[in-house]
Amino acid sequence: MGLPCTGKTTAARRIEVERQALRLTKDEWVKALYGHENPPSAQDVIEGRLIEIGLRALELGTNVVIDFGLWSRDERSALRQAAADVGATVELRYFALTADEQRRRLDRRQAEAPHTTWPMSDRELAEWAATIEIPTPGELDGSEPVGDPPAGFATWQQWRTHRWPPSVA
C-alpha cells in the first residue's frame, strides 16, 4: 500500500516472480479498459473484480499480490479478513516517500512511460497524502487483529461489497 509513485508496482513485479504469485495491478486494467480516462466508479469496480479473482486464486493455493493503494484502514482490514476467511496469510507492505521524491518519480514516469499513468498535480498529491491512513506497526507485522467492520455493516464481506461494487452504476 502507498501513494502513487512510491514503488508499489515495482515491488509487486519482484514479488510476483519471487513467490510465483498472481499479480493484480489495478492501474494496468484501468489503462487497458479506459486509456486516458481514469473514472473513479470504474476503478472501484475493477478493484473489486480483481479482489474476487485474488480470493479465488488464494482458495486454489496460488500466492497473490494485490497492487493497489489501499489508503484506508477499512480497506486493509476487509482484505486481511477476506484472506483469513479463505485460510491465507497476509503480508502488508507500506511504501512511503518524500513529496519531492514522489514528484520526481512521477515526472520521470510521465516522460518515459506516459501510457502507464495519468497526470497528477501537486495539489492532488498533497490532498492524497493528507487522506491516507498510515498502517500501524501491528497491521504491518500481522500482530494486530482485524476489528469489527464499520457501523452499518454486519460483516467485512458486506462492507467489501459496498466499497467495491460489482458493476459500474
XYZ file of C-alpha atoms in Angstrom:
169
model
C 0.000 0.000 0.000
C 1.050 3.557 -0.592
C 0.563 6.685 -2.619
C 1.265 6.920 -6.363
C 4.889 6.510 -7.481
C 6.140 5.086 -4.182
C 7.276 1.762 -5.674
C 4.258 -0.494 -5.222
C 4.198 -1.894 -8.755
C 7.974 -2.333 -8.911
C 7.831 -4.340 -5.697
C 4.744 -6.265 -6.861
C 6.572 -7.325 -10.034
C 9.506 -8.564 -7.970
C 7.249 -10.450 -5.529
C 5.307 -11.942 -8.440
C 8.498 -13.658 -9.625
C 9.974 -14.489 -6.214
C 6.766 -16.019 -4.844
C 5.281 -17.325 -8.109
C 2.301 -15.113 -7.407
C -0.594 -13.804 -9.421
C -0.061 -10.020 -9.614
C -3.232 -7.926 -9.759
C -2.368 -4.339 -10.652
C -5.436 -2.110 -10.878
C -3.827 0.665 -12.925
C -2.919 -1.750 -15.725
C -6.562 -2.789 -16.016
C -7.914 0.760 -15.860
C -5.426 1.831 -18.548
C -6.314 -1.145 -20.759
C -10.036 -0.512 -20.483
C -10.217 3.295 -20.322
C -6.976 4.631 -21.800
C -6.533 8.292 -20.879
C -9.656 8.322 -18.697
C -9.499 7.369 -15.044
C -13.135 7.186 -13.863
C -13.431 6.645 -10.084
C -16.517 4.437 -10.420
C -14.694 2.108 -12.807
C -11.649 1.975 -10.532
C -13.764 0.730 -7.643
C -15.403 -1.964 -9.782
C -12.085 -3.084 -11.259
C -10.541 -3.273 -7.791
C -13.497 -5.354 -6.611
C -13.292 -7.750 -9.540
C -9.539 -8.166 -9.036
C -10.074 -8.804 -5.330
C -12.569 -11.570 -6.150
C -10.088 -13.107 -8.615
C -7.377 -12.857 -5.973
C -9.526 -14.550 -3.340
C -10.349 -17.387 -5.718
C -6.665 -17.799 -6.541
C -5.894 -17.970 -2.806
C -8.551 -20.675 -2.409
C -6.764 -22.616 -5.155
C -3.439 -22.294 -3.343
C -1.882 -19.588 -5.510
C 0.012 -16.677 -3.990
C -1.483 -13.288 -4.857
C -0.081 -9.755 -4.920
C -2.702 -7.009 -4.716
C -1.134 -3.874 -6.177
C -3.481 -1.056 -5.118
C -3.065 1.994 -2.910
C -5.300 0.670 -0.093
C -5.175 4.035 1.646
C -7.808 3.290 4.290
C -7.530 1.026 7.277
C -11.006 -0.321 6.494
C -9.868 -1.450 3.034
C -6.865 -3.213 4.507
C -8.936 -4.764 7.311
C -11.527 -6.039 4.842
C -8.844 -7.701 2.733
C -6.991 -9.096 5.738
C -10.270 -10.654 6.923
C -11.123 -11.974 3.456
C -7.720 -13.636 3.196
C -8.121 -15.173 6.659
C -11.581 -16.445 5.660
C -10.006 -18.495 2.850
C -7.118 -19.680 5.042
C -4.444 -17.382 3.618
C -1.905 -15.232 5.411
C -1.250 -11.607 4.539
C 1.966 -9.654 4.211
C 1.176 -5.961 4.163
C 3.891 -3.698 2.794
C 3.814 0.065 3.053
C 5.694 2.298 0.633
C 6.402 5.918 1.537
C 8.490 8.677 0.005
C 9.069 12.342 0.495
C 6.829 14.577 -1.595
C 9.841 15.752 -3.618
C 10.924 12.208 -4.474
C 7.354 11.228 -5.326
C 7.087 14.194 -7.733
C 10.473 13.336 -9.277
C 9.370 9.740 -9.898
C 6.030 10.831 -11.309
C 7.713 13.307 -13.672
C 10.140 10.594 -14.809
C 7.276 8.150 -15.379
C 5.336 10.775 -17.344
C 8.403 11.415 -19.525
C 9.459 7.790 -20.043
C 6.200 5.811 -19.942
C 3.178 8.120 -20.104
C 0.974 5.217 -21.197
C 1.327 3.694 -17.710
C -0.016 6.581 -15.649
C -2.136 9.705 -15.554
C -1.137 13.318 -14.930
C -1.250 14.246 -11.242
C -0.952 17.758 -9.891
C 0.990 18.758 -6.805
C -2.355 19.719 -5.263
C -3.737 16.206 -5.859
C -0.628 14.576 -4.441
C -0.867 16.758 -1.323
C -4.596 16.020 -0.907
C -3.975 12.294 -1.212
C -1.080 12.430 1.250
C -3.418 14.125 3.735
C -6.076 11.404 3.399
C -4.000 8.218 3.546
C -4.257 6.272 6.793
C -0.738 5.115 7.564
C -0.758 1.475 8.700
C 0.095 0.737 12.293
C 3.066 -1.456 13.179
C 0.543 -4.149 14.203
C -1.108 -4.046 10.785
C 2.258 -4.378 9.088
C 3.519 -7.296 11.168
C 0.113 -9.013 11.429
C 0.003 -8.897 15.230
C -2.968 -6.531 15.378
C -6.273 -8.361 14.988
C -8.805 -7.200 12.449
C -11.510 -5.316 14.286
C -15.212 -5.163 13.608
C -16.477 -3.712 10.339
C -17.679 -0.097 10.295
C -21.086 0.794 11.732
C -23.920 -0.274 9.476
C -22.187 -3.436 8.262
C -22.604 -6.790 9.977
C -19.598 -8.350 8.229
C -16.474 -7.330 6.373
C -17.932 -9.143 3.341
C -20.882 -6.729 3.369
C -18.522 -3.784 3.658
C -16.359 -5.123 0.775
C -19.403 -5.378 -1.482
C -20.349 -1.799 -0.598
C -16.805 -0.449 -1.054
C -16.085 -2.388 -4.235
C -19.421 -2.601 -6.106
C -19.939 -5.456 -8.584
C -20.723 -3.155 -11.517
C -20.450 0.427 -12.690
C -23.636 2.235 -11.691
